[in-house]
Each structure stands twice: as C-alpha cells, then as structure tokens.
PDB file of C-alpha atoms in Angstrom:
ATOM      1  CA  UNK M  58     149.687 139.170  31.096  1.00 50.00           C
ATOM      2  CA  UNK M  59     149.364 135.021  31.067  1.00 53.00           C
ATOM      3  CA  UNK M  60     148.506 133.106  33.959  1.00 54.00           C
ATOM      4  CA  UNK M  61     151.990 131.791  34.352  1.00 59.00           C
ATOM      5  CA  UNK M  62     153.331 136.019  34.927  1.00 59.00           C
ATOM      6  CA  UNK M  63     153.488 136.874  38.669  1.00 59.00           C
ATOM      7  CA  UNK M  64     151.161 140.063  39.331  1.00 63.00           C
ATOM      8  CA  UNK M  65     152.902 143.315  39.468  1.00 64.00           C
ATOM      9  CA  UNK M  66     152.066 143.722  43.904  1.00 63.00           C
ATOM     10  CA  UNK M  67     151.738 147.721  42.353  1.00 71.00           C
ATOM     11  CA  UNK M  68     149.306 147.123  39.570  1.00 64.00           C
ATOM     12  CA  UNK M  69     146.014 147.865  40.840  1.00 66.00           C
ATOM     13  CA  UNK M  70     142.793 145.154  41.396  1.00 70.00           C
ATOM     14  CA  UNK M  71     140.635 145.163  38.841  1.00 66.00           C
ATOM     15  CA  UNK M  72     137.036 145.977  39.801  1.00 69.00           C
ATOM     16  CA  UNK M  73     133.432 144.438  38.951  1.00 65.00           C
ATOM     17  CA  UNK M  74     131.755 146.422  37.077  1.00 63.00           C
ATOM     18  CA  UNK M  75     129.016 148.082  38.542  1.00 69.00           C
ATOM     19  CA  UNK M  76     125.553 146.875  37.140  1.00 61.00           C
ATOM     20  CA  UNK M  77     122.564 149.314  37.444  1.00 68.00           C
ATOM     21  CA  UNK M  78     119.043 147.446  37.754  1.00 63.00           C
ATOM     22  CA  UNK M  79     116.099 149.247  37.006  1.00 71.00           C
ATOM     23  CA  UNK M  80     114.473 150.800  39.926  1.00 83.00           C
ATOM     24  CA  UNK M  81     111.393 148.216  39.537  1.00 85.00           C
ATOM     25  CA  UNK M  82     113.345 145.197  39.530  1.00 85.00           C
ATOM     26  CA  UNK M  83     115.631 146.351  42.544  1.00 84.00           C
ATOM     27  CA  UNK M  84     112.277 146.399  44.522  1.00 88.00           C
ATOM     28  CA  UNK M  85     111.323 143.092  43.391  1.00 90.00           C
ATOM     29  CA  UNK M  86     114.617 142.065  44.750  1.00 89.00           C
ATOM     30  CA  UNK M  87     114.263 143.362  48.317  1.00 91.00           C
ATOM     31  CA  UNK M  88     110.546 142.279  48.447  1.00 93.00           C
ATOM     32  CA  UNK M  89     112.027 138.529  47.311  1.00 93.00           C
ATOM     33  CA  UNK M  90     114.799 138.841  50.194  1.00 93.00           C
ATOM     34  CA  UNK M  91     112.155 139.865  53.063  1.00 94.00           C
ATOM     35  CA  UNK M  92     110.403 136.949  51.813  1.00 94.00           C
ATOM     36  CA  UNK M  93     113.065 134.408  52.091  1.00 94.00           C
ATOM     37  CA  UNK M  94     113.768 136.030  55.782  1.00 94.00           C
ATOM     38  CA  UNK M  95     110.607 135.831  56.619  1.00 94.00           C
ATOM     39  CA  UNK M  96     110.502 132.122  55.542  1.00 93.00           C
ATOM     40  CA  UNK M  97     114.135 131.579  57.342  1.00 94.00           C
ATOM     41  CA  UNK M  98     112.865 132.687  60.702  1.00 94.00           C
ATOM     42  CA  UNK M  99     109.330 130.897  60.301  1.00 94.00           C
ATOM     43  CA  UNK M 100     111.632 127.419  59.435  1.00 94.00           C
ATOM     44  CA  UNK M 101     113.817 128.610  62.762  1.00 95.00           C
ATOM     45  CA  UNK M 102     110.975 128.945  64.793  1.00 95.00           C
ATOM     46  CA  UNK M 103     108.818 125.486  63.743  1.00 94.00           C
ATOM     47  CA  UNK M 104     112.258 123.998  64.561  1.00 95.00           C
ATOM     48  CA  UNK M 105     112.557 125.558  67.805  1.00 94.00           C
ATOM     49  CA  UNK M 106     109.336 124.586  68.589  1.00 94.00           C
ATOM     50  CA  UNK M 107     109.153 120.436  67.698  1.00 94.00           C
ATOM     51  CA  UNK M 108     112.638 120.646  70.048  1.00 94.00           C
ATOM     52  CA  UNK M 109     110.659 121.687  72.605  1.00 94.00           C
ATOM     53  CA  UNK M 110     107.898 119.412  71.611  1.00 93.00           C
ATOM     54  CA  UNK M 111     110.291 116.279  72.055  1.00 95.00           C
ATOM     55  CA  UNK M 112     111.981 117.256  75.373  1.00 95.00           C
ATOM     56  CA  UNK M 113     108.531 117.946  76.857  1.00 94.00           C
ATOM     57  CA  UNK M 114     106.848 114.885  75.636  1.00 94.00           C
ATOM     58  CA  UNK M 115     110.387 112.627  76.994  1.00 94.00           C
ATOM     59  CA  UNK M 116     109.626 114.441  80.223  1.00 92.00           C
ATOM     60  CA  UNK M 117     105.891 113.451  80.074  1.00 92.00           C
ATOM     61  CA  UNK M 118     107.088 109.630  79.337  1.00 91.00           C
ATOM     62  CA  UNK M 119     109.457 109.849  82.139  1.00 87.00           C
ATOM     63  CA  UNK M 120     107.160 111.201  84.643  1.00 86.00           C
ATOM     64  CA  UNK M 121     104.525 108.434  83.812  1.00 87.00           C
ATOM     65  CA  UNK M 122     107.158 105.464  83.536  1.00 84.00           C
ATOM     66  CA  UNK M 123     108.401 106.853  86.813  1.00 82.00           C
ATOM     67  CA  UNK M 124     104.083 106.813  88.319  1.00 82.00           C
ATOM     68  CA  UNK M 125     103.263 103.436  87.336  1.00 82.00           C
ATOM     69  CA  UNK M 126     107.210 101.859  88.730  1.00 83.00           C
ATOM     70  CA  UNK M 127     106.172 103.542  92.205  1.00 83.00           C
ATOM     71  CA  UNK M 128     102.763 102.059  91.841  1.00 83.00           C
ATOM     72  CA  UNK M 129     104.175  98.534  91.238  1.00 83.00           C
ATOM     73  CA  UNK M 130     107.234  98.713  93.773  1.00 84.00           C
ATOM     74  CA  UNK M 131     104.650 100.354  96.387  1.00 84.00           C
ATOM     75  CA  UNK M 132     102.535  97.096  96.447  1.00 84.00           C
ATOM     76  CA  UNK M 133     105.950  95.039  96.498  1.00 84.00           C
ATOM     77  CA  UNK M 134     107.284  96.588 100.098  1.00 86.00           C
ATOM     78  CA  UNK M 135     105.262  94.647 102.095  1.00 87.00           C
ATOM     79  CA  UNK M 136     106.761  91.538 100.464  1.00 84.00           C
ATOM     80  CA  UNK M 137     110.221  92.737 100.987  1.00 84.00           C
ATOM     81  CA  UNK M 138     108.646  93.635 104.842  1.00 86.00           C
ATOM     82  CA  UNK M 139     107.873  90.320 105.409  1.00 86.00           C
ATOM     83  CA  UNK M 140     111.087  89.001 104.531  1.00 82.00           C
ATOM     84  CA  UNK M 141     112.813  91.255 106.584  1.00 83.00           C
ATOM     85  CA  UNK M 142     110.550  89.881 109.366  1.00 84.00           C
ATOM     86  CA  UNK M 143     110.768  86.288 108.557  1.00 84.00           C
ATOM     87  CA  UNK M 144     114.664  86.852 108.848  1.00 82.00           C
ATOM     88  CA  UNK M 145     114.472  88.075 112.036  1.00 81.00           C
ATOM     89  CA  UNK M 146     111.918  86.073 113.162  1.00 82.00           C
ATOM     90  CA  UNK M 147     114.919  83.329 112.563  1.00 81.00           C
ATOM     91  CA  UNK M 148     117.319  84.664 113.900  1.00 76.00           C
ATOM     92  CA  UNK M 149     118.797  82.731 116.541  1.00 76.00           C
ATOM     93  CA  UNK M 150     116.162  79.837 116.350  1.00 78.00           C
ATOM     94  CA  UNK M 151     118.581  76.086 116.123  1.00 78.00           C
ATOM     95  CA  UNK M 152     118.084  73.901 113.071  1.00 78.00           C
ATOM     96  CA  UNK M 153     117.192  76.719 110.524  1.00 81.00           C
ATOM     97  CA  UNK M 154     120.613  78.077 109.067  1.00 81.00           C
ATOM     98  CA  UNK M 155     120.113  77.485 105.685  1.00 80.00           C
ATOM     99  CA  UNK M 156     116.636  78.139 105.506  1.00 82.00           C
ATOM    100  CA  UNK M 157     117.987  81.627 107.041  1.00 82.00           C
ATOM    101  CA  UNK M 158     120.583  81.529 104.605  1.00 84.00           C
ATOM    102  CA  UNK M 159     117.640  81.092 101.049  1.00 84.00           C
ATOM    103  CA  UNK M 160     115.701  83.530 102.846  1.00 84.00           C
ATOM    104  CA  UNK M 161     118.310  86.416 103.038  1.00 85.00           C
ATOM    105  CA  UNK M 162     119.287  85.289  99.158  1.00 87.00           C
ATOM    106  CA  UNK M 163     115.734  85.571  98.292  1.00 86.00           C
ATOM    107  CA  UNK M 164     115.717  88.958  99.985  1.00 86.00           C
ATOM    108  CA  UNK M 165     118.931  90.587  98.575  1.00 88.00           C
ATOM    109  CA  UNK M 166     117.908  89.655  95.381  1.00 88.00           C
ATOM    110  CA  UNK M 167     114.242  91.461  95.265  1.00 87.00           C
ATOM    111  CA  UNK M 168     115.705  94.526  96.616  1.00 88.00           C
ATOM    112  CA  UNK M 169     118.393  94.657  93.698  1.00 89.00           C
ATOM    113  CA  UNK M 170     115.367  94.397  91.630  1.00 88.00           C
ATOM    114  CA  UNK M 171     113.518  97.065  93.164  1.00 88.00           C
ATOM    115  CA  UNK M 172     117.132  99.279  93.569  1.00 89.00           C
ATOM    116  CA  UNK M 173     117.514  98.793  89.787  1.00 88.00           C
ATOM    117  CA  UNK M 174     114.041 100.738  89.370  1.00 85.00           C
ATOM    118  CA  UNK M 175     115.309 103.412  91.752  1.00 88.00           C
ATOM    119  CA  UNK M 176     114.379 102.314  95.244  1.00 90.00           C
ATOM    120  CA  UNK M 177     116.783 103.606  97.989  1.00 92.00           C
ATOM    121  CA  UNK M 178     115.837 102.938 102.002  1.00 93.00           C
ATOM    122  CA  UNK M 179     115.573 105.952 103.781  1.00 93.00           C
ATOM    123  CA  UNK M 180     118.639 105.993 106.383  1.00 91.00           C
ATOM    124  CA  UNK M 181     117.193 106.827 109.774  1.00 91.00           C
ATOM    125  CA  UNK M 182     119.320 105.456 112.548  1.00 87.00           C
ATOM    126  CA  UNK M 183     120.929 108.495 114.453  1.00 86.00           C
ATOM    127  CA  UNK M 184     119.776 111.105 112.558  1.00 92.00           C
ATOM    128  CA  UNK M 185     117.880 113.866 113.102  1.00 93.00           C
ATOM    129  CA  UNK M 186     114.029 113.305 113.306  1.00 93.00           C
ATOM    130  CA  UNK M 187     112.697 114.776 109.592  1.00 93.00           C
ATOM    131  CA  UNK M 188     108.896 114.884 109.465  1.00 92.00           C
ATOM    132  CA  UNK M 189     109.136 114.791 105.591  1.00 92.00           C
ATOM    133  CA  UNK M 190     111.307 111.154 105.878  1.00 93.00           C
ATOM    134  CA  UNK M 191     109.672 110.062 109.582  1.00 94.00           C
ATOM    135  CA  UNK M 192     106.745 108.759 110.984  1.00 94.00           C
ATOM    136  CA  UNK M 193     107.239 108.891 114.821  1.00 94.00           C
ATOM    137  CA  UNK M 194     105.364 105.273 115.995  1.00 94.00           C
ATOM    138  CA  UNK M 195     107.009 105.987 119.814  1.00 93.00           C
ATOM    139  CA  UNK M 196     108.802 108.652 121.667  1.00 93.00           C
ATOM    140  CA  UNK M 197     111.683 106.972 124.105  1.00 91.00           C
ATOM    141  CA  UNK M 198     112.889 109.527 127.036  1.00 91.00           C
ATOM    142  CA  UNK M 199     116.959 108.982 126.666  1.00 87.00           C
ATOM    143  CA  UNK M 200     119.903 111.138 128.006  1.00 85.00           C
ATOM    144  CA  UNK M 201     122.380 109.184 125.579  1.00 87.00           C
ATOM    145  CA  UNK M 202     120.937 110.815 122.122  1.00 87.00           C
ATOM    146  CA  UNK M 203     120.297 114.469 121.477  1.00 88.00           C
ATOM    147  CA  UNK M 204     116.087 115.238 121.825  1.00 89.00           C
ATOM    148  CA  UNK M 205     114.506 114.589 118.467  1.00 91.00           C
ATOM    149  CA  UNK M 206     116.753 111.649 117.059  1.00 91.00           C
ATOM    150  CA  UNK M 207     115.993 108.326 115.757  1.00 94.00           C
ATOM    151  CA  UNK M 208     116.471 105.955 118.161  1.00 92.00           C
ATOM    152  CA  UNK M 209     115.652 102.775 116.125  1.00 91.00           C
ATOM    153  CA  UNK M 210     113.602 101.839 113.020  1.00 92.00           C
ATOM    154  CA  UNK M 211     110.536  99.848 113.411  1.00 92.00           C
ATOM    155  CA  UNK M 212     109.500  99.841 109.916  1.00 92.00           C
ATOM    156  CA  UNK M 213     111.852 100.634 107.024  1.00 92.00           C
ATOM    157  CA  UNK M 214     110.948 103.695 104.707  1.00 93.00           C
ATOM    158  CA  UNK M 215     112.085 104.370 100.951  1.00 93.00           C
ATOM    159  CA  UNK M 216     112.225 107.038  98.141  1.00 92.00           C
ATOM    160  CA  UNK M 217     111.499 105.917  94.320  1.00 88.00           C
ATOM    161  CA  UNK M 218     114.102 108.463  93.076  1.00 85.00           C
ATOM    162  CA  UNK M 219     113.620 111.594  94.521  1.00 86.00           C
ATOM    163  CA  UNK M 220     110.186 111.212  95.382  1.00 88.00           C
ATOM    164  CA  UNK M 221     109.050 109.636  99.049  1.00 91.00           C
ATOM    165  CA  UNK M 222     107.512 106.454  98.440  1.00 89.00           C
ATOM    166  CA  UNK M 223     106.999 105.429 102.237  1.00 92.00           C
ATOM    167  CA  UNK M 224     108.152 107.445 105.188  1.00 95.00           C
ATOM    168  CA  UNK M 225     110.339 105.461 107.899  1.00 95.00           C
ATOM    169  CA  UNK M 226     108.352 104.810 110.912  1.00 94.00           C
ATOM    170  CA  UNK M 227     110.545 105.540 114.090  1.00 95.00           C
ATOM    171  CA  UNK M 228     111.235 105.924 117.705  1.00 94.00           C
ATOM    172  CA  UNK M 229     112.243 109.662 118.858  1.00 94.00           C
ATOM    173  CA  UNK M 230     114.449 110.323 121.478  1.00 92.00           C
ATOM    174  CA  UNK M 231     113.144 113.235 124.160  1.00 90.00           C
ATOM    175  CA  UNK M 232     115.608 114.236 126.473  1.00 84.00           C
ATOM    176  CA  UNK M 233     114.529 113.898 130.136  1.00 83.00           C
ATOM    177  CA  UNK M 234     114.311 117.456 130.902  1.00 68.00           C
ATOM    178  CA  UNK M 235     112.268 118.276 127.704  1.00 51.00           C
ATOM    179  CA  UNK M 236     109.261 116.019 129.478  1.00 52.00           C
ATOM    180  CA  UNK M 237     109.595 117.923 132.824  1.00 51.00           C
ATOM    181  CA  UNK M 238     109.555 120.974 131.234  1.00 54.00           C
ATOM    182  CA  UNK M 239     106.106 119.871 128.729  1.00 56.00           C
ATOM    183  CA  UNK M 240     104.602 118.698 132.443  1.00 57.00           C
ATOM    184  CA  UNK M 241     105.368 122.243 134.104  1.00 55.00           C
ATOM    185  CA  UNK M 242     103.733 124.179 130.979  1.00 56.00           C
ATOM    186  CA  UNK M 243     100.809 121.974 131.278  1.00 50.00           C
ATOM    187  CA  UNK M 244     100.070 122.469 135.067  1.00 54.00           C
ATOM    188  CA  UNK M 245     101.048 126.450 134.694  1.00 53.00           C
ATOM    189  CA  UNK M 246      97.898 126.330 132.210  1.00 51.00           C
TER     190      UNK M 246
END
C-alpha cells in the first residue's frame, strides 16, 4: 500500500511492538521518574514560595509608604487648620476680597495635594455621634436633633485611607429630657 492509497476503514491498526526491558533497567526507570517528580514539585513549591515572597514584601512597602505619608500629612493639618481659620476669620471683614479670594486658592490647592495622598475629611454634620470618628469638645441640650448627633464641627477630622488620622472634634446634641432624667438618677443615688 503507497501513501497516495486510501486505508481500507476494515483493515486493522497496526500496533507498536511491545519492547521488554530488563527487569534492572525498568527500575532504573521508575527510580529516574520519582526523581524528576520529586524535582517538579520542589521547582513548584520554590515558585510558590518567591510569589508569596513578592506580594508580602509589596504589602510591607505599602504599609510603610502609607506610615511615613500619614506622618508627613499629620504635621501638615494644622497648616490647612489655619487656613481654614484665616478664611473665616475674613469672612465678612470690607476691603479684603481678594486676599479672601488667594487664601481659599491657596487652601483648595493643599488639600488636593494632601487628597492625592489619600486624605478624606471625616463628614460629621448630622450624623450620628461615632466615638471611633468623634471627639465630643461640648454637649448642646437641643429638641431639634435626635440625642447623640453632631450638632456642628469645631475642628475638622480626617482618615489617611482607611486608617483615622485625626478624629473630628464636635458638639453633641442631648435631648432635654435625657438631662432631667441623668439629674433624677443622680439625686436617687
């Protein structure tokens, strides 16, 4: 049959012929397979490893990039305080617009600065008094807010992140009733 016939689809396949090793060098075989398995899982496992290696030691980098940014932004927010306090010490004062006006540039642009690094200001106004977020600087006795809100913000608070870099300091509402009720325990005792 040439290789231009078709196959007869009823002729059978021809099979390899079977080779018989000697019983020694079949062993040598099998000992040279474990070998290369054992090699194959040892090169699987260093590989594993060094992974793990370089997504622990990016984490370490992070973390430490992310320690000395807080350090640095930390001694910038009483800068960006002080703005905030020479803008409202301006407000409403005759003959200073544009100074007002460089002053609020100058402002916006060192908190995009700071944002870019990952500051965010803590939003406090109305919400819920969180000890983790809040520092409570004065309680104000108010029927208009539910007891333990923020009333105001004396000092603004931020988070680097996730991570609390300065907690808010705040007014607290206390309902009315809440204070007569705090008086009564304290006479009953």
């Amino acid at each position: 049959m040439t290789e231009t016939e078709p196959k007869d689809p009823q002729a059978p396949e021809p099979q390899p012929a079977e080779v018989t090793l000697p019983s020694p060098e079949v062993e040598e075989l099998r000992k040279k397979a474990r070998e290369r398995d054992e090699y194959l899982n040892d090169l699987k496992r260093v590989q594993a490893d060094f992974a793990n290696f370089q997504r622990r030691n990016k984490q370490e980098r992070e973390a430490w990039t992310q320690l000395a940014i807080g350090g640095l932004v930390r001694d910038l927010l009483p800068a960006l305080d002080s703005f905030d306090l020479a803008v409202q010490a301006c407000a409403g004062v005759q003959g200073v617009e544009k100074f007002l006006e460089g002053l609020k540039i100058a402002e916006r642009e060192v908190f995009r600065v700071l944002e870019n690094q990952g500051l965010k200001p803590i939003d406090t106004k109305g919400k819920p008094f969180d000890p983790h977020e809040h520092e409570v600087v004065a309680v104000v006795e108010t029927a208009d807010l539910p007891d333990q809100t923020v009333v105001d913000e004396v000092r603004k608070g931020y988070r680097l992140g996730d991570r609390l870099l300065r907690p808010a300091q705040v007014r607290v509402s206390r309902a009315p009733q809440a204070r007569a009720a705090s008086e009564g325990d304290a006479k009953t005792q």
